[in-house]
Coordinates of C-alpha atoms in Angstrom, one line a residue:
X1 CA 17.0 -118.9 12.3
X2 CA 17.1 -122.5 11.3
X3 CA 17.2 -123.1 15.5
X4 CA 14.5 -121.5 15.8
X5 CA 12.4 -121.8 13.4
X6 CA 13.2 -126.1 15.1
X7 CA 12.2 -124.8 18.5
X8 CA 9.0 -123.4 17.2
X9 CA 8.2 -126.1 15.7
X10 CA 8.3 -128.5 18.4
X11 CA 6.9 -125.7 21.0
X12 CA 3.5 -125.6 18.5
X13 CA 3.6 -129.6 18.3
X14 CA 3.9 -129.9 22.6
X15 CA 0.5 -127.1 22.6
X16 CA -0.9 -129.3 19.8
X17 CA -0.6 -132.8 21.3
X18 CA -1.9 -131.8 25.5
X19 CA -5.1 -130.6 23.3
X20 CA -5.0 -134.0 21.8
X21 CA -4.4 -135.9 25.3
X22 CA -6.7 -133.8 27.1
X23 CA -9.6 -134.0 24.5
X24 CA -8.5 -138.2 24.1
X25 CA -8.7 -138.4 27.8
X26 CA -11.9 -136.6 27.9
X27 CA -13.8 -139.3 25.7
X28 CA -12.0 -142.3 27.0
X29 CA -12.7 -141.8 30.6
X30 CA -14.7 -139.8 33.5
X31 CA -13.2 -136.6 34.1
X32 CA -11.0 -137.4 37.3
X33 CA -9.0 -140.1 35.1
X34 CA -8.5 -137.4 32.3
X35 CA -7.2 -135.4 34.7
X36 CA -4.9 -137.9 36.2
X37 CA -3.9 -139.1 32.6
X38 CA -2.8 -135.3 32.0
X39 CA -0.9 -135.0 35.4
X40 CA 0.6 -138.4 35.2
X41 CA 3.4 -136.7 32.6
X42 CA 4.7 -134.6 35.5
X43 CA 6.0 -137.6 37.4
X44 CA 8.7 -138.6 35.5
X45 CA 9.8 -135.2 34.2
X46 CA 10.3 -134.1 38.1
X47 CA 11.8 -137.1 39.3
X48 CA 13.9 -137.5 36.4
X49 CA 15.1 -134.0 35.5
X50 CA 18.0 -134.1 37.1
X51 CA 19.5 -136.9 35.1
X52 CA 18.7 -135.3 32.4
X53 CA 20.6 -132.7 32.8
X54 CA 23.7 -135.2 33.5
X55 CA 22.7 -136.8 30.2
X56 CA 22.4 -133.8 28.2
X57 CA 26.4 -132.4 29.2
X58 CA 28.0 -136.1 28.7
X59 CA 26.4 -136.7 25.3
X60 CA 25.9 -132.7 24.1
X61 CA 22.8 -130.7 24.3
X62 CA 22.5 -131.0 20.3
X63 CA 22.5 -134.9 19.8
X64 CA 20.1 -135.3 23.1
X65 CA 17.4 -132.5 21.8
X66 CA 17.5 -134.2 18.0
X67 CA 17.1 -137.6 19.9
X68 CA 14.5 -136.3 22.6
X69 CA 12.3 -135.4 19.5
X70 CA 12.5 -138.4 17.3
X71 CA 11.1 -140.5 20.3
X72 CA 9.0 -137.9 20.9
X73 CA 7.6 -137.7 17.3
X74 CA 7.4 -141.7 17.0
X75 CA 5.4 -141.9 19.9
X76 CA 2.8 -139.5 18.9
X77 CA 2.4 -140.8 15.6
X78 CA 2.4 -144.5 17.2
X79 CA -1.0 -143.5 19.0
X80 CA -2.3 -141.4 16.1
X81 CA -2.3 -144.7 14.1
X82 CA -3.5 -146.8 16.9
X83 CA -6.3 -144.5 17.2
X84 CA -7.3 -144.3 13.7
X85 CA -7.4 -147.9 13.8
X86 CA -9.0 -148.5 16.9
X87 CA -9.9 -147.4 20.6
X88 CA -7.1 -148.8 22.7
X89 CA -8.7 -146.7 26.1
X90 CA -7.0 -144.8 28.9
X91 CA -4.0 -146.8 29.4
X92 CA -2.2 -145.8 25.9
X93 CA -2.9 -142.3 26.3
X94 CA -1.7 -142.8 30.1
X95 CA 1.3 -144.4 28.6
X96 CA 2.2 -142.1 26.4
X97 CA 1.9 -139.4 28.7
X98 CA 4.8 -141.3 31.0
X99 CA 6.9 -141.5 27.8
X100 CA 6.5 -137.7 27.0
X101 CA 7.3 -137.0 30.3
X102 CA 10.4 -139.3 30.7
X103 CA 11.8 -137.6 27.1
X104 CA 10.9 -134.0 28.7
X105 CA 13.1 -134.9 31.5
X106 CA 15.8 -135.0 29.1
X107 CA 14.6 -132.5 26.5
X108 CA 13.8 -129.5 29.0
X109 CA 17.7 -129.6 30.3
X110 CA 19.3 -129.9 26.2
X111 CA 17.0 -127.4 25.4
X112 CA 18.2 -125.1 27.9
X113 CA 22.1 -125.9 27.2
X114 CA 21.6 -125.7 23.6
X115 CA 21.6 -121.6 23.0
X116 CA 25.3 -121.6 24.1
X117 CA 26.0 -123.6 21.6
X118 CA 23.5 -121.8 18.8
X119 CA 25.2 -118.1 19.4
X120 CA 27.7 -116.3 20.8
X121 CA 27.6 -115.5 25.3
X122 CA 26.9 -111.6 24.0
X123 CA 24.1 -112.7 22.3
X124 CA 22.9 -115.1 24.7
X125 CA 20.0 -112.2 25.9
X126 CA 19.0 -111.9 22.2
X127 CA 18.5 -115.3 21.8
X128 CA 16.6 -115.8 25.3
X129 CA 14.2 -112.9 24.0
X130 CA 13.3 -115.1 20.8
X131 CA 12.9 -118.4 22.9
X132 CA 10.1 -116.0 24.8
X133 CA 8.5 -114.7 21.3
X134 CA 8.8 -118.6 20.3
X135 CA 6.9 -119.7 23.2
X136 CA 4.5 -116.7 22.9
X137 CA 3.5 -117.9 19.4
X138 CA 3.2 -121.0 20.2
X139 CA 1.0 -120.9 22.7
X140 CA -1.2 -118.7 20.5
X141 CA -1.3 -121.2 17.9
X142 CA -0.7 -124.6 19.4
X143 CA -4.3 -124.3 20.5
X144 CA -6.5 -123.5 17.8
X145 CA -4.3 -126.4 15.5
X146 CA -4.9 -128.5 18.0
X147 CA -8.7 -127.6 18.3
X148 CA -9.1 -127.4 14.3
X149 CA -7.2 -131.7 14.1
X150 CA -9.6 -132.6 16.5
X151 CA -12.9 -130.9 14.9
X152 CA -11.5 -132.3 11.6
X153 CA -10.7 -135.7 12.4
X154 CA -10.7 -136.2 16.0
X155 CA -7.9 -136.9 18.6
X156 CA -6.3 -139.4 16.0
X157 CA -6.0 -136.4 13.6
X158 CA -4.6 -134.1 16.4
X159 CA -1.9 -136.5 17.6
X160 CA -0.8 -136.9 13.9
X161 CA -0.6 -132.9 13.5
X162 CA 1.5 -133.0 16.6
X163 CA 3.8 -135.8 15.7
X164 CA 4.8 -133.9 12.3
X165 CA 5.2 -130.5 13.7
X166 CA 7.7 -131.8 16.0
X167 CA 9.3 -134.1 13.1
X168 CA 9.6 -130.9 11.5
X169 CA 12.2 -129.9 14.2
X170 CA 14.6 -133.0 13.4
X171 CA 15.7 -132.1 9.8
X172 CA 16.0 -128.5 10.9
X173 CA 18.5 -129.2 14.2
X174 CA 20.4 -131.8 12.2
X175 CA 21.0 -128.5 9.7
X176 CA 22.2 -125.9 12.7
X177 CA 25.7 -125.4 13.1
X178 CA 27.2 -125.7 16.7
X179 CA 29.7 -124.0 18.6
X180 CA 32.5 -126.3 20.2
X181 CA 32.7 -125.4 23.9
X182 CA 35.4 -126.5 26.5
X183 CA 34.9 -129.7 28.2
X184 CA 35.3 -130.3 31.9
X185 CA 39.2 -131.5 31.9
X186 CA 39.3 -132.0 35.9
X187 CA 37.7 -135.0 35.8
X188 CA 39.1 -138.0 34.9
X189 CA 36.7 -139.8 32.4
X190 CA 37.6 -143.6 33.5
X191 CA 36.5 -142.0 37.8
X192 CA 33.1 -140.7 35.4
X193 CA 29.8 -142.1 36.7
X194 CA 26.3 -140.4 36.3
X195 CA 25.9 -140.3 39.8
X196 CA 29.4 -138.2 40.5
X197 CA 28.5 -136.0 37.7
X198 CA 25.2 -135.2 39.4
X199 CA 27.0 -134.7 42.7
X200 CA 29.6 -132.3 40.9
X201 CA 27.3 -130.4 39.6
X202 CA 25.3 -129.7 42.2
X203 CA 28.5 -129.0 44.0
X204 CA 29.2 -126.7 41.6
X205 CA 26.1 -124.9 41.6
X206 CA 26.0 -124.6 45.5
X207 CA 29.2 -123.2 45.7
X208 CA 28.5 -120.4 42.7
X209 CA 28.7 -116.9 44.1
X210 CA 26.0 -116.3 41.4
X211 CA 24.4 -119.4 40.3
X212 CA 23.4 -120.6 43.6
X213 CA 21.3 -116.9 44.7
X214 CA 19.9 -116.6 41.1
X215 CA 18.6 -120.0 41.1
X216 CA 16.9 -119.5 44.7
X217 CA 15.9 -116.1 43.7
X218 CA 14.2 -117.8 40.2
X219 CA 12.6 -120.3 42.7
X220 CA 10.9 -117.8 45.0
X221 CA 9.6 -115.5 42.1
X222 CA 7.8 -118.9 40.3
X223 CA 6.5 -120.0 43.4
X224 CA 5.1 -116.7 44.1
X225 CA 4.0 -115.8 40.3
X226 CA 2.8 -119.1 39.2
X227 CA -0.4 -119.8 41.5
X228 CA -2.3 -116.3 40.9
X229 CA -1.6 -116.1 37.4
X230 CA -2.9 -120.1 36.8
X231 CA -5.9 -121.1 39.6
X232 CA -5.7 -118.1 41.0
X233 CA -7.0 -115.9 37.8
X234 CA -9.8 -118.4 37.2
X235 CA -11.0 -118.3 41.3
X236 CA -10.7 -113.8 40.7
X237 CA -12.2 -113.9 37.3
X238 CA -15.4 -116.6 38.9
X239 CA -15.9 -114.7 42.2
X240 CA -16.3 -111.2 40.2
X241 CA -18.4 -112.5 37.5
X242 CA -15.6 -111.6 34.2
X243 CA -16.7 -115.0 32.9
X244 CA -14.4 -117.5 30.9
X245 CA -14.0 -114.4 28.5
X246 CA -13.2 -111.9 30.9
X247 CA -10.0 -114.5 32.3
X248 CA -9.2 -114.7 28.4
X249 CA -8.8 -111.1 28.1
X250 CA -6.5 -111.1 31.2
X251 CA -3.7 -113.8 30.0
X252 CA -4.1 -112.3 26.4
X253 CA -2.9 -109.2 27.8
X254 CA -0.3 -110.9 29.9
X255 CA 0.9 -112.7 26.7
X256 CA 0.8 -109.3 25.0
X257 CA 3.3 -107.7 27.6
X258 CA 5.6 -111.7 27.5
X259 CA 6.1 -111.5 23.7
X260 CA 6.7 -107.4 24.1
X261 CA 9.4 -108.4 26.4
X262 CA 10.8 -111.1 24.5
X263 CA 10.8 -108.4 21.5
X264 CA 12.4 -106.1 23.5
X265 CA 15.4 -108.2 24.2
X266 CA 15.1 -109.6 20.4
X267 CA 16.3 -106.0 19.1
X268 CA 18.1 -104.6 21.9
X269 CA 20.7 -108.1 22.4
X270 CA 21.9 -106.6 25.6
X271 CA 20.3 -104.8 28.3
X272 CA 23.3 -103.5 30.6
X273 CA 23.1 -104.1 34.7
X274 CA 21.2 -107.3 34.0
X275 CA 21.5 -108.2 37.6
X276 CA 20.0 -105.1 39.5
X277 CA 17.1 -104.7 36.0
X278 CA 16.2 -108.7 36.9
X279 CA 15.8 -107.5 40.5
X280 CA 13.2 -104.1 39.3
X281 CA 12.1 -106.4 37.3
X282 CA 10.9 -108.7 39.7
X283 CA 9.9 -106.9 42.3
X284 CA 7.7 -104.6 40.0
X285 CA 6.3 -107.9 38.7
X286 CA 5.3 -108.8 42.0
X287 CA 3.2 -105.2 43.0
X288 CA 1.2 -105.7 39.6
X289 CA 0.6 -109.4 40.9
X290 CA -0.6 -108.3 44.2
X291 CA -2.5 -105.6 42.7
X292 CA -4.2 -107.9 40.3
X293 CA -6.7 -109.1 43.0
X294 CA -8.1 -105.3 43.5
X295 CA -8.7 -104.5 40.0
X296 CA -12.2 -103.4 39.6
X297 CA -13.0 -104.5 36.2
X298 CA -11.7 -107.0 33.2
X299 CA -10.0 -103.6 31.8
X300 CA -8.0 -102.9 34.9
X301 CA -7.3 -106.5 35.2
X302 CA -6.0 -106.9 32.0
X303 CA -4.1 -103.9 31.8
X304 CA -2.2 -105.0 35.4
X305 CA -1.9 -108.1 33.5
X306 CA 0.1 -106.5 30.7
X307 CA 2.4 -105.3 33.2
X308 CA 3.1 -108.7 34.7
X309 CA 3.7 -110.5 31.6
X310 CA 6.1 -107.7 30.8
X311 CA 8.1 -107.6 33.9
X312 CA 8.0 -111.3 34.2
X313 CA 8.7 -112.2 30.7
X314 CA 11.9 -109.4 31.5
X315 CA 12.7 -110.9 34.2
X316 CA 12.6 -114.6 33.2
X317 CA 14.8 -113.9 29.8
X318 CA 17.5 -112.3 32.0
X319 CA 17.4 -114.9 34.6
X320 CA 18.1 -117.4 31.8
X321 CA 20.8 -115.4 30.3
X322 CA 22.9 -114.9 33.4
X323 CA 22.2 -119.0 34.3
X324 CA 23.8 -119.2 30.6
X325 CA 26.7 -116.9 30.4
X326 CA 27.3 -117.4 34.1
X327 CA 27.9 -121.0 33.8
X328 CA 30.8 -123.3 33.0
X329 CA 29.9 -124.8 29.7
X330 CA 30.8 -128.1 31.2
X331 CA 28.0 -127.9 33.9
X332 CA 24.8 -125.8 31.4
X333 CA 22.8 -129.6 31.2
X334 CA 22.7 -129.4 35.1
X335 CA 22.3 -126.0 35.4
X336 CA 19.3 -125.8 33.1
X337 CA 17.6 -129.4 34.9
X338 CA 18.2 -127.3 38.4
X339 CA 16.5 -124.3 37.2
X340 CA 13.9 -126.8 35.4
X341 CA 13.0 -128.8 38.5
X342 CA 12.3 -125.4 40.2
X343 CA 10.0 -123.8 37.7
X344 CA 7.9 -127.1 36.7
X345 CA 8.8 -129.0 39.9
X346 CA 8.1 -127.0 42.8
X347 CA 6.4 -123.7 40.9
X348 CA 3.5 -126.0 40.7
X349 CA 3.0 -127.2 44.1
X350 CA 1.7 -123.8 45.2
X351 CA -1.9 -124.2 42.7
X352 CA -3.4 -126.5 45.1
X353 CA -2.3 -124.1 47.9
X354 CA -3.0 -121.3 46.4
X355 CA -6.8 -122.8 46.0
X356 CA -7.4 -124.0 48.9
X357 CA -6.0 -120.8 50.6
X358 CA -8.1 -118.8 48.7
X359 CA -11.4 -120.6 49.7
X360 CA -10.1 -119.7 53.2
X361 CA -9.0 -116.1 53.3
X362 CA -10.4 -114.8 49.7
X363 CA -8.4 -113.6 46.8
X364 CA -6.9 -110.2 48.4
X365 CA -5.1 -111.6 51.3
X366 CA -3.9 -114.9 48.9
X367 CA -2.5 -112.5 45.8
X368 CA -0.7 -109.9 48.4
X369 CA 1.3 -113.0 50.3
X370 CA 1.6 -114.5 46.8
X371 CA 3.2 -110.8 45.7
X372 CA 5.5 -110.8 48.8
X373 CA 7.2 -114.4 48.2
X374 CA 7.9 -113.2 44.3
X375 CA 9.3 -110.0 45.6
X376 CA 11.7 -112.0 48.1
X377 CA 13.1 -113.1 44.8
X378 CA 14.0 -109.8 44.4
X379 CA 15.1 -109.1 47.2
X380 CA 17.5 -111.7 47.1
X381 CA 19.0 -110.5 44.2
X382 CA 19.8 -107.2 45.6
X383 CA 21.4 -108.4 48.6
X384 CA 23.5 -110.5 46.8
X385 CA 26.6 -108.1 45.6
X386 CA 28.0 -110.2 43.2
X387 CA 24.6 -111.4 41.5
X388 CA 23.1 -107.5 41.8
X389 CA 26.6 -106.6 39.7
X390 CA 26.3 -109.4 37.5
X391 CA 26.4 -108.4 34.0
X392 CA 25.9 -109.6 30.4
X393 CA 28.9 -110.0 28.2
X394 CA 29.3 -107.2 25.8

């Protein structure tokens, strides 16, 4: 509980501080440099992810996620006092943006390594259903703190809000016991560079009867989910008049049917034929996203919407689990920065597409070809007999 009442933490103080940033950026700048002050965090965590992954399995998901959020915290609090002492303009906030994104690079991969150690590989499901409720809540949250620091005492305030929540993480990891895992022995640690470990382990991963499907399989479901349900919902919800409160109602209900999912896996522990139920999963998901686009009114929308945070939020906690329990303890840093780079890497690529295709063809056409690419992730997962049988430890 101690984990993750730590993860939580830290999840409510990353919601907290992009409000801060984004509202910072707002009254520093036009709104085309607060938007490239926001974006300019993705940079480094793309192009860096992968070392972070090397970094987190040489030095141990624990010590990297503990260090990831002390830098994390003394930055925040850093500009929070700068800007309670004076207006420093675009180029801090910028600046700290590269430096959250740098420490994510290394953070996203520990993070993901880190349950393996919290919990036994039968609980690993359990534990990815909490990570989902954790997430859920924070998102809730995160963004009315954030507002309420910056309607108190501005974006100084918020950043300081932000910077303890995640301090609050530090004392609370340090307290978690860890399971030892087995080390890579084939290796011999003087022949050790970063650069052969990140060859290896994308060796390893290409060569995984499972690993290697399930990680293409996660990549075609984000890249098909992730531009309806972001750009795409606002272009439905303007073009049939539901309004900034009609889209609200939709990814409330989508959150509703996440967390229900994450619940679900919270009591349950292990859901048995994970492979094939990831593959339903996913290709149910991606009907409701296709579907979506013909709702006739904000109910319909949001109650299509409930279904696809259901069967994604499914979907995605099983994924996770199998990357987990599949995985050779020695490799889950890498592992976790491959599936990383393919969910906030490339997943995000498709908004612009999915935009611009949209002003070409209309929503319709754009959310049914959107549905079909998810549903290729299910697909894939079918064909493959070995990830199709793979199963959760008992």
């Amino acid at each position: 509980m101690r984990w993750l009442g730590a993860y939580t933490s830290s999840m409510i103080g990353d919601n907290v501080f992009y409000i801060a940033l984004s509202w910072a950026a707002v009254q520093a700048g036009t709104p085309s440099q607060a938007g490239l002050v926001m974006a300019v965090s993705a940079v480094p965590r793309a192009l860096l992810m992968l070392g972070g992954g090397v970094v987190a399995d040489r030095f141990g998901p624990r010590r990297v996620v503990i260090g990831s959020d002390a830098v994390r915290c003394a930055a925040v609090l850093t500009v929070a006092a700068l800007l309670f002492a004076a207006s420093p303009g675009l180029w801090l906030l910028a600046l700290l943006a590269v430096v959250f994104g740098t420490v994510d690079a290394v953070f996203m991969p520990a993070v993901g390594a880190l349950p393996a150690r919290v919990t036994g590989r039968d609980q690993l499901a359990r534990v990815q259903g909490m990570r989902g409720l954790a997430i859920r809540f924070a998102s809730v949250v995160g963004a009315p703190l954030g507002g309420l620091g910056v309607a108190l005492g501005g974006s100084a305030a918020a950043f300081a809000l932000a910077g303890m929540l995640i301090a609050v993480s530090v004392p609370l990891l340090i307290s978690v016991r860890m399971r030892e895992l087995p080390a890579d022995d084939t290796a011999d640690p003087a022949d050790r560079t970063a650069w052969r470990d990140l060859r290896d382990g994308l060796r390893y991963i290409r060569g995984h009867r499972v690993l290697a499907p399930l990680i293409a399989a996660i990549a075609l479901g984000d890249l098909g989910f992730v531009g309806p349900l972001n750009v795409g919902l606002t272009l439905l919800a303007d073009r049939r008049g539901w309004g900034a409160s009609g889209m609200g109602w939709v990814l409330a209900a989508f959150g509703v049917g996440a967390g229900a999912a994450g619940l679900l896996l919270t009591l349950r522990g292990r859901l048995p034929r994970a492979g094939t139920l990831a593959a339903v999963a996913i290709l149910g998901g991606s009907v409701a996203i296709g579907a979506l686009a013909f709702a006739p009114n904000v109910v319909a929308a949001a109650g299509v919407a409930l279904v696809i945070g259901l069967l994604a939020g499914l979907s995605g906690a099983l994924c996770g689990a199998l990357l987990q329990t599949q995985s050779d303890p020695a490799y889950l840093g890498r592992v976790s920065a491959v599936g990383g780079i393919v969910s906030l890497g490339l997943a995000p690529l498709s908004m612009p597409l999915t935009a611009a295709a949209i002003g070409w063809w209309g929503t319709g056409p754009v959310f049914v070809t959107s549905a079909a690419v998810c549903g290729l992730g299910g697909v894939l997962v079918l064909c493959v007999r070995d990830l199709r049988r793979a199963e959760l430890p008992r």
